Coordinates of C-alpha atoms and ligand atoms in Angstrom, one line a residue:
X1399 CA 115.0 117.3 78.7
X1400 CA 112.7 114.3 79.3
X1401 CA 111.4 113.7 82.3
X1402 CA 109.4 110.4 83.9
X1403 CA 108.1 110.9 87.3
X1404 CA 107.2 107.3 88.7
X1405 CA 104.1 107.1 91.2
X1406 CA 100.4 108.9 91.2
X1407 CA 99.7 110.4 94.4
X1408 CA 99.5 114.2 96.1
X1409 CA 103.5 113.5 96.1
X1410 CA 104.0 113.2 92.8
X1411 CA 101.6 115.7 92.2
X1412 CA 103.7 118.4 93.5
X1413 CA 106.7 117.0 92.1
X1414 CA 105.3 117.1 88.8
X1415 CA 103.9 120.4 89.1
X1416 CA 107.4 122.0 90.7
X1417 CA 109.5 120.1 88.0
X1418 CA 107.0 121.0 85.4
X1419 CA 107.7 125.2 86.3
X1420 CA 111.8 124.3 85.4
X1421 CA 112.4 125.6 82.1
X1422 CA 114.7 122.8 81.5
X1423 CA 111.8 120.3 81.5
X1424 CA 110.5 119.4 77.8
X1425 CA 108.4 116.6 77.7
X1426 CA 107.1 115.2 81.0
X1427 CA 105.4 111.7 81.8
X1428 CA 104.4 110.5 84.7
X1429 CA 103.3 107.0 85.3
X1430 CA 100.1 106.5 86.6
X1431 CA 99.6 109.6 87.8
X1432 CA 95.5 110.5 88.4
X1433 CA 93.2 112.7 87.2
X1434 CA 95.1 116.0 88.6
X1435 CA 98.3 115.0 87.1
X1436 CA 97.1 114.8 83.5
X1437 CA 96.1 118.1 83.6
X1438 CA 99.5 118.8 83.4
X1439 CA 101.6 116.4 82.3
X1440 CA 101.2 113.0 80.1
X1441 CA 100.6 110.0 82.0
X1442 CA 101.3 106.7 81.0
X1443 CA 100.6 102.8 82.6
X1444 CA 103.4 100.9 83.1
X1445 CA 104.6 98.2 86.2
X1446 CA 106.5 100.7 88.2
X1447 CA 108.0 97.9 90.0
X1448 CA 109.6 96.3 86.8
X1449 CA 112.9 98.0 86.5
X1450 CA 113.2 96.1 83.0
X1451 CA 109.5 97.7 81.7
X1452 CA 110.6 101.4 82.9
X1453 CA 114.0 100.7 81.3
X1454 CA 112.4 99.9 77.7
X1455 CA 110.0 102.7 78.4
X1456 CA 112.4 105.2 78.7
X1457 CA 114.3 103.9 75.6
X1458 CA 111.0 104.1 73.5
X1459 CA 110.6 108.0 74.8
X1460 CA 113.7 109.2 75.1
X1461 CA 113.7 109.5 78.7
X1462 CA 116.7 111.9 80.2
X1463 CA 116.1 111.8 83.8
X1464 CA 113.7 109.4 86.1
X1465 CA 112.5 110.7 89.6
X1466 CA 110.9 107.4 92.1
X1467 CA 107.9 108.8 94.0
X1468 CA 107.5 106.0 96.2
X1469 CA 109.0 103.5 98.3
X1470 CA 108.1 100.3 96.5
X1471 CA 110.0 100.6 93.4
X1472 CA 112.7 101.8 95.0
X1473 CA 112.7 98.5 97.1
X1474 CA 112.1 96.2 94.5
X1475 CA 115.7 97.7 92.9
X1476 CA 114.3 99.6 89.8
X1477 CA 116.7 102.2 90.4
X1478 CA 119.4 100.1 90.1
X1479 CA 118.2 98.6 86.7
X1480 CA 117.8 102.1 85.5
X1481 CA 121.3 103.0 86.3
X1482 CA 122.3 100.2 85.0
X1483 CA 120.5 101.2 81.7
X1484 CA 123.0 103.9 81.6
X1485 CA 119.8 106.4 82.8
X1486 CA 120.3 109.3 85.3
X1487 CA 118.3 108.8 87.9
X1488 CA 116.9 110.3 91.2
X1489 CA 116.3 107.3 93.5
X1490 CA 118.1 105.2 95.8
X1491 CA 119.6 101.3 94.8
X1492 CA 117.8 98.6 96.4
X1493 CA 120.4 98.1 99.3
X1494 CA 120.3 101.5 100.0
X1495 CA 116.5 101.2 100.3
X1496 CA 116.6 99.0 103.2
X1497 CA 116.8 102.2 105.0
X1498 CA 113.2 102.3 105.2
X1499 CA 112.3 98.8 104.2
X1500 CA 114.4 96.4 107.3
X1501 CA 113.7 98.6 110.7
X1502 CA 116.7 95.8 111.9
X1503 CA 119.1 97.5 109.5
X1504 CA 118.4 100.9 110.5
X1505 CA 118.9 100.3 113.5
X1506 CA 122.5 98.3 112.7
X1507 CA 123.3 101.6 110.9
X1508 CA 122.7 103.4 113.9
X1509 CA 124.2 101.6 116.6
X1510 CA 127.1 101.4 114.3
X1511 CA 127.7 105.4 113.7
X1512 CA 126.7 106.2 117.4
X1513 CA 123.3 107.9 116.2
X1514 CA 120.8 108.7 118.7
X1515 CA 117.7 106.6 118.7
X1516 CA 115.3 104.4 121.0
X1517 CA 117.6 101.5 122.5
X1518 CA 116.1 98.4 121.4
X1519 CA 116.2 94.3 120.5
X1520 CA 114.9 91.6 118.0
X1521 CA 113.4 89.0 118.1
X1522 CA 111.8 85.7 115.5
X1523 CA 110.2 84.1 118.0
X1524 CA 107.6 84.7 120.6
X1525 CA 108.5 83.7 123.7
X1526 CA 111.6 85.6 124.1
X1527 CA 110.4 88.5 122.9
X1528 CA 107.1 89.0 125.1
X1529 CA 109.7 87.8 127.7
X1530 CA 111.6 90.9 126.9
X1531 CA 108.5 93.0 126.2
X1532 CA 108.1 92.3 130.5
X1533 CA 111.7 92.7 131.4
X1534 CA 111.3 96.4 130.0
X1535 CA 107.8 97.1 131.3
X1536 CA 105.0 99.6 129.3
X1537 CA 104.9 101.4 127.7
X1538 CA 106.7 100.2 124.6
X1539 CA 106.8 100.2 120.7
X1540 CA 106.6 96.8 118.9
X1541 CA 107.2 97.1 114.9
X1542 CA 107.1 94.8 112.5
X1543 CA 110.6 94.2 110.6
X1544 CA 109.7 94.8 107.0
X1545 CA 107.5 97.4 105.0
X1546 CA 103.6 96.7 105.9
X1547 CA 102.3 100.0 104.5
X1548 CA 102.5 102.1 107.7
X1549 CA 100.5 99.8 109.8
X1550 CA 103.7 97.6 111.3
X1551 CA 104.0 99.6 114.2
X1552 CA 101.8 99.5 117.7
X1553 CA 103.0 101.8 120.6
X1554 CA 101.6 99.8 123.4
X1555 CA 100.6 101.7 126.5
X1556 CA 99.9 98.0 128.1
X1557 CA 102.4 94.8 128.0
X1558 CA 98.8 93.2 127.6
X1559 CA 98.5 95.0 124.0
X1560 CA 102.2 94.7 123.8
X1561 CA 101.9 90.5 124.2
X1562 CA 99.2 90.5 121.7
X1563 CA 101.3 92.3 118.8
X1564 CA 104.0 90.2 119.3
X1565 CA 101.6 87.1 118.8
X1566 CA 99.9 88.7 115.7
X1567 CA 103.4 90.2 113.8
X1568 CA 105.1 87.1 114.4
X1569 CA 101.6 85.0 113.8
X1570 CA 102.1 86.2 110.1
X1571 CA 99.8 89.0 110.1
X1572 CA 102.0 91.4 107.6
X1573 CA 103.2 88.4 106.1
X1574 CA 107.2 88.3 105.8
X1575 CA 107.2 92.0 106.6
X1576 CA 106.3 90.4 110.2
X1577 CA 108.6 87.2 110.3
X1578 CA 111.2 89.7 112.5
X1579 CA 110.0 91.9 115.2
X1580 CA 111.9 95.0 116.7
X1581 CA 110.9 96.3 120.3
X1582 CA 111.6 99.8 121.1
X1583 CA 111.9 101.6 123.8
X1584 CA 108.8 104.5 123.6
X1585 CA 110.2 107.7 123.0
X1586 CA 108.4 111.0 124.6
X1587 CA 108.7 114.4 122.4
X1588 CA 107.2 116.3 119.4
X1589 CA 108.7 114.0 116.2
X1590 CA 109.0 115.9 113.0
X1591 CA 110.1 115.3 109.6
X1592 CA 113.4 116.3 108.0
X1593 CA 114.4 116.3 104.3
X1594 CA 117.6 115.5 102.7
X1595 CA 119.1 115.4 99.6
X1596 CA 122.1 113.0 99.2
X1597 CA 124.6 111.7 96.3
X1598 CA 126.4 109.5 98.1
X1599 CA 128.6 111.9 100.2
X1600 CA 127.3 115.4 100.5
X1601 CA 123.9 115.8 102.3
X1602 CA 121.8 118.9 101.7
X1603 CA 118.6 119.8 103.7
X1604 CA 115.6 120.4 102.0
X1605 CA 113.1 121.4 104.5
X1606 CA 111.4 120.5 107.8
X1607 CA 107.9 119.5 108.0
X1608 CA 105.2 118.2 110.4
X1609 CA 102.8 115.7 109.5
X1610 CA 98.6 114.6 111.2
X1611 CA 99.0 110.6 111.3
X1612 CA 95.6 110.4 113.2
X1613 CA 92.6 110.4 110.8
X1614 CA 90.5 113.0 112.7
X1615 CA 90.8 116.5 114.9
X1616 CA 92.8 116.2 118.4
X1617 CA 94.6 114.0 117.3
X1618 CA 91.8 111.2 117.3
X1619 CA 91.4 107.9 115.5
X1620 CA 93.2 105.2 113.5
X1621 CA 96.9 106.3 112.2
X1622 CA 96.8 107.2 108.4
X1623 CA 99.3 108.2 105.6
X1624 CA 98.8 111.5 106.9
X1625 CA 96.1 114.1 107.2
X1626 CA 97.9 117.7 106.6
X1627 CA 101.5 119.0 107.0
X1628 CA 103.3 122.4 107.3
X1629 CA 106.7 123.5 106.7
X1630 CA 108.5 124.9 108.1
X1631 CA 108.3 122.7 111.6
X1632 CA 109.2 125.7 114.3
X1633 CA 109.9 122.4 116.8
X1634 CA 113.4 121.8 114.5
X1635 CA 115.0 124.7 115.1
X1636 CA 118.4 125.4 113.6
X1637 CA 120.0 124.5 116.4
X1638 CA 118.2 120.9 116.5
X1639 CA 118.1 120.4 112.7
X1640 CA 122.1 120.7 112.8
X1641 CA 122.0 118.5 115.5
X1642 CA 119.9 116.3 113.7
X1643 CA 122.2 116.2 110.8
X1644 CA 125.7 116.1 112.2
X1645 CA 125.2 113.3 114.9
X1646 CA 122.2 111.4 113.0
X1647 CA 122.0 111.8 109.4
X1648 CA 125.8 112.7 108.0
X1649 CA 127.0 109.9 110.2
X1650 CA 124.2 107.6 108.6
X1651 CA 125.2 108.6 105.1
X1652 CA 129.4 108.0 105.9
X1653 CA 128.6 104.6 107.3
X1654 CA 126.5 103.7 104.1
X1655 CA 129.3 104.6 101.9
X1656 CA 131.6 102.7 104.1
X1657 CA 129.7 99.5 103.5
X1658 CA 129.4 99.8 99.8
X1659 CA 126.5 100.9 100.0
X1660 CA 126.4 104.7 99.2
X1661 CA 123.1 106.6 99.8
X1662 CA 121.6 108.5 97.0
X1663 CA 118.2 110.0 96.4
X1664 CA 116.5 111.7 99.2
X1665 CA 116.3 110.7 103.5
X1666 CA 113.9 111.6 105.2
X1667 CA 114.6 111.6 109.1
X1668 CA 111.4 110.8 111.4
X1669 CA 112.7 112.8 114.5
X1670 CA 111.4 112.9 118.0
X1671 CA 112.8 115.7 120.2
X1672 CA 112.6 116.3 123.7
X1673 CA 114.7 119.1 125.9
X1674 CA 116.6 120.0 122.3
X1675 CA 118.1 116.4 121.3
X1676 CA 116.5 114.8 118.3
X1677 CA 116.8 110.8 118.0
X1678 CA 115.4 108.9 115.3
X1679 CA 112.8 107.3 115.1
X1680 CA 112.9 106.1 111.2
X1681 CA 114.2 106.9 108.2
X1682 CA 112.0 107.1 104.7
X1683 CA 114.0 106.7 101.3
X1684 CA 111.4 108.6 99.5
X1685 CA 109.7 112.1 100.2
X1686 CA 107.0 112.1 102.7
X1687 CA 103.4 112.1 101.2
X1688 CA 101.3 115.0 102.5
X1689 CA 104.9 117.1 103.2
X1690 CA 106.5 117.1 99.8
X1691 CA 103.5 119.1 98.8
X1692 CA 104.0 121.7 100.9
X1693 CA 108.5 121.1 100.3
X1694 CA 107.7 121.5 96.4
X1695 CA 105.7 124.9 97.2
X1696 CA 108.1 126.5 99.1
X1697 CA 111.2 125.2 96.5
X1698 CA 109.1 125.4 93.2
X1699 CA 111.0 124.9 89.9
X1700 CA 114.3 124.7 91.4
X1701 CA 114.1 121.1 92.6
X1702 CA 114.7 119.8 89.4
X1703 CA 118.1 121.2 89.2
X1704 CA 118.7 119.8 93.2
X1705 CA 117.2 116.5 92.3
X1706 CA 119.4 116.4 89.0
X1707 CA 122.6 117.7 91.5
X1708 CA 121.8 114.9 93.3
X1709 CA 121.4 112.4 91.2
X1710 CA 124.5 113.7 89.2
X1711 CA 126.8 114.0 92.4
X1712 CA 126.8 117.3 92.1
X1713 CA 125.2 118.4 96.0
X1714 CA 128.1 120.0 97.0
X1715 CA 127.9 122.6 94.4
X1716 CA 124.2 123.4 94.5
X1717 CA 122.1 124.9 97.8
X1718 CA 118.0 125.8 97.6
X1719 CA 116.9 129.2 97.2
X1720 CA 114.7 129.9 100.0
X1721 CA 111.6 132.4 100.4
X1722 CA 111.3 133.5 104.1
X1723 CA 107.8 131.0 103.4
X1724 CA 105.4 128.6 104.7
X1725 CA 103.2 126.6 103.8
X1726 CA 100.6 124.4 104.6
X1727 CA 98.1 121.1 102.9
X1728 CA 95.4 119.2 103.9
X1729 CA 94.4 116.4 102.9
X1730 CA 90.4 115.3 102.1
X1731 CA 90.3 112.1 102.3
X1732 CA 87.2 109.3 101.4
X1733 CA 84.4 108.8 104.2
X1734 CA 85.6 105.3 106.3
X1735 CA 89.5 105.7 105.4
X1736 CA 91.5 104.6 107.1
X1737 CA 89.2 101.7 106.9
X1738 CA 87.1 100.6 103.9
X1739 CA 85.5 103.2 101.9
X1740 CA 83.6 103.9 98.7
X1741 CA 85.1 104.3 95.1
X1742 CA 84.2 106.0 92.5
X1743 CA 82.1 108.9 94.1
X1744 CA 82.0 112.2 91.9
X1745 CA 84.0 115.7 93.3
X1746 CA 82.7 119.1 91.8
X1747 CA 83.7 122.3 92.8
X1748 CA 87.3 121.6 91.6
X1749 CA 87.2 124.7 89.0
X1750 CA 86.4 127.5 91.1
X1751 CA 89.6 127.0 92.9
X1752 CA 92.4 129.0 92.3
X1753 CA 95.9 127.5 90.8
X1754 CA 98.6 129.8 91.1
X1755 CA 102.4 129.5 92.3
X1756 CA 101.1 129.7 96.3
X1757 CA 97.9 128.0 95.7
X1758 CA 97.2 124.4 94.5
X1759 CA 95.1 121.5 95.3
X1760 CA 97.2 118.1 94.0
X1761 CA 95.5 114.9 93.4
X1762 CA 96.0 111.6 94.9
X1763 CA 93.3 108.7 94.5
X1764 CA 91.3 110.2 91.6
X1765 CA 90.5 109.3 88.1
X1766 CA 88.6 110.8 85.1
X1767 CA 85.3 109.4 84.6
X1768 CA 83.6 110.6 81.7
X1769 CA 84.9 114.2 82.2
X1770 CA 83.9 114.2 86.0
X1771 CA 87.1 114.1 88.9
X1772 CA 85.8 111.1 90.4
X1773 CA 87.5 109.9 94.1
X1774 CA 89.2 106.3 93.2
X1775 CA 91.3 106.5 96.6
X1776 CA 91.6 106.8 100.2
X1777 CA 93.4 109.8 100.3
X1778 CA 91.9 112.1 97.4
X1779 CA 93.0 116.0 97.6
X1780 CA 95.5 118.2 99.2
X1781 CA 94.7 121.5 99.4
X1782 CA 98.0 123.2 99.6
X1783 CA 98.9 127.4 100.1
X1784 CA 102.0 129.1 100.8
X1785 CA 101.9 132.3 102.2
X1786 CA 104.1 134.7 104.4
X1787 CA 103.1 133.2 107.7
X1788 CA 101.8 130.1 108.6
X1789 CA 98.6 131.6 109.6
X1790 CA 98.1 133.4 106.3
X1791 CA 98.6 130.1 104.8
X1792 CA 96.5 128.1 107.4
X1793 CA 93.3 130.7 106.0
X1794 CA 93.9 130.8 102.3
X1795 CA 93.9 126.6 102.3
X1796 CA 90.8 126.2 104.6
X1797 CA 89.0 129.1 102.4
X1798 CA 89.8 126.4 99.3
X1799 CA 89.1 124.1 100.9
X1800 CA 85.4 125.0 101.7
X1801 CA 84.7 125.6 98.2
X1802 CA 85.2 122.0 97.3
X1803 CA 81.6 119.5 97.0
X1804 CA 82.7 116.1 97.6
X1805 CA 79.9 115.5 100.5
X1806 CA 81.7 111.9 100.4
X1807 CA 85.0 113.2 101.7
X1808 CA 86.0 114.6 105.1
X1809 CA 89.0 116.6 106.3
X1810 CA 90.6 117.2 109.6
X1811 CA 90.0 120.9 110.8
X1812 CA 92.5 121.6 113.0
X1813 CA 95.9 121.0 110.6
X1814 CA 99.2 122.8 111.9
X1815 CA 97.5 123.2 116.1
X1816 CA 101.0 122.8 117.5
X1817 CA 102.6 126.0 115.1
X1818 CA 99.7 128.3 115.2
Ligands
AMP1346 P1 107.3 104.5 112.2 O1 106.6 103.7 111.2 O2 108.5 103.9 112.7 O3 107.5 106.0 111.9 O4 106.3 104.6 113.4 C1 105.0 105.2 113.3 C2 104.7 106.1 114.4 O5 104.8 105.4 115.7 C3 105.8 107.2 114.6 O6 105.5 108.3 113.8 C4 105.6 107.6 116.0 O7 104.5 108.4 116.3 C5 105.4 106.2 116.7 N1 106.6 105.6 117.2 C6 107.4 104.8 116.5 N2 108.5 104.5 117.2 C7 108.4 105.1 118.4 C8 109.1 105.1 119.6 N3 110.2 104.4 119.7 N4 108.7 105.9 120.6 C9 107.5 106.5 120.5 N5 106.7 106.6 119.4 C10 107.1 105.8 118.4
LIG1347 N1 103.3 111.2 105.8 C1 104.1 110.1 106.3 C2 104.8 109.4 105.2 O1 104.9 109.8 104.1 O2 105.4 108.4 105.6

């Protein structure tokens, strides 16, 4: 079969190279992709925000089967064109997508299925929102309604800083992502990441994973993408993670279908959990980018057949194949990100490391300059290993990582603290 992977980051990356081990996958494309990608699949340029462009696309290549890396298509409905276009598709519709796009509706969905999560309000204007802001006392979270690229959210440890977000969302700073603001009560606990496949009805987990949203060791510095991830996430237990998916994400997926507005493609549960109760604290409508490296490590070739279960609703007939594994990536990343940072600076080392079914290093922001892996992005490599323990996989992806020469790049040292 034909396969088009839409987005070109580590995450699709690792999809590509998982999808790419299936021995049902033919021909595959993935648009942009980056220099790692093409080493392994075709790439191709095309809006992946125009549902009407991918749709002609995919007629002029035969296209089978489309998987949507990241969130923005899937927000701007191009999964809905596609289906429409009579394509199979792994992705959710655009309403569906307002999972992860309106924190508002999320948390509609939740109070409306009972689903455990940080009690909250909100608010379009200022005045009654800082007077709420007081009411409540600090500390407290104050997020931006809309998508605004990971930055909309400011856990403020002050009402001080708590006032001045509220001024600055609602002042227009992430534009209409900002014009609503929802204040949350601030949640103590480890969080963690959980994966799940649904079509609509059934739901089936995929893997846990922890993420590194501060830029450098400890913990320290500006929040990013995400610096390194592991998987499994010992803090989601089995006992929490069926907790986490009978009272938070089954009853999110019923309600969904209830409304007309059935859930398919993957969720991906932000959970904070303290004394053994998880509660939300977001939903994602598209893998998580560092953690689907390390998912499509651990799962390999057989997520094409899940992904085309779920996009065929046929989940309830299909379960993953699990190694007794781990694994772990970090990510090296461009001097000054998340801040402003240099393009174009050149990374060598890149063929002295090994690629194999439990070692890989997947691309994000890079591009092929004259034959030389040149960094185009914030968030450049992930060096990713699998191994029997975590530790074993902790060693074998900082040994790769040491071989690389990117003197422009930097990486955080202490990935997966909290497991080892
Ligand atoms: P979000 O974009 O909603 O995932 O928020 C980004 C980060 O802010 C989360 O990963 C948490 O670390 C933190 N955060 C968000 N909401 C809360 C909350 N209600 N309580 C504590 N921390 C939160
Ligand atoms: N690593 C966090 C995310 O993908 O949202």
């Amino acid at each position: 079969m034909n396969i088009l992977i839409l987005g070109g980051g580590g995450r699709e990356h690792s999809l590509a190279w998982a999808v790419k081990q299936n021995p049902k996958c033919d021909r595959l494309i993935v648009a942009p992709g980056n220099a790692g990608i093409a080493q392994l699949a075709e790439t191709a340029t095309i809006n992946i925000e125009d549902g009407d462009a991918v749709a002609s696309f995919c007629a002029d290549n035969a296209i089978d089967f489309v998987i949507i890396g990241p969130e923005a298509p899937l927000a701007a409905g191009v999964s809905d064109v596609l289906r429409a276009a009579g394509l199979s598709v792994f992705g959710c519709s655009q309403a569906a997508a307002q999972l992860e796009s309106s924190k508002a509706f999320t948390k509609a969905i939740c109070d409306a299925c009972d689903a455990p999560t940080a009690k909250y309000a909100h608010f379009t204007q200022s005045e009654p929102a800082k007077s709420y802001v007081t009411e409540q006392g600090a500390p407290i979270v104050i997020k931006a309604d809309g998508l605004a690229a990971g930055k909309g959210v400011v856990v403020a440890m002050d009402l001080e800083t708590a006032h001045a977000a509220i001024d600055d969302m609602l002042g227009g700073q992430f534009g209409d992502a900002g014009a609503e603001v929802v204040i949350e009560e601030f949640m103590e606990g480890e969080e963690a990441s959980y994966f799940l496949l649904c079509d609509g009805e059934t739901v089936l987990p995929v893997g846990t994973a922890q993420d590194h949203k501060r830029a450098f060791d400890g913990d320290e510095g500006p929040n990013t993408g995400g610096m390194g991830a592991y998987s499994p996430a010992p803090v989601l237990s089995d006992a929490i993670a069926d907790k986490a998916l009978n009272e938070i994400v089954k009853p999110t997926v019923t309600e969904m279908a209830k409304r007309g507005t059935p859930f398919s493609g993957v969720l991906y549960a932000g959970l904070m959990i303290k004394d053994g109760q998880p509660r939300l604290v977001e939903y994602n409508v598209r893998f998580g980018d560092p953690e689907c490296q390390v998912l499509m490590m651990r799962l390999g070739g057989q997520i094409l057949d899940l992904l085309l279960a779920c996009a065929e609703g046929r989940l309830a007939d299909v379960s993953p194949n699990w190694a007794d594994d781990h694994a772990m990536t970090i990510v090296m990343a461009a001097d000054g990100y998340p801040g402003s940072y240099k393009k174009g600076t050149v990374i060598n080392g890149l063929e002295a490391l090994p690629e194999n079914s439990s070692e890989m290093t997947f691309h994000a922001g890079t591009t092929m300059v004259d034959s030389v892996v040149t960094a185009t992005g914030g968030r450049v490599l992930n060096v990713t290993a699998r191994g029997d323990s975590l530790k074993d996989a902790h060693a074998k992806a900082y040994s790769m990582i040491k071989k690389i020469d990117w003197p422009e790049g930097f990486y955080r040292s202490d990935i997966g603290y909290r497991a080892l």
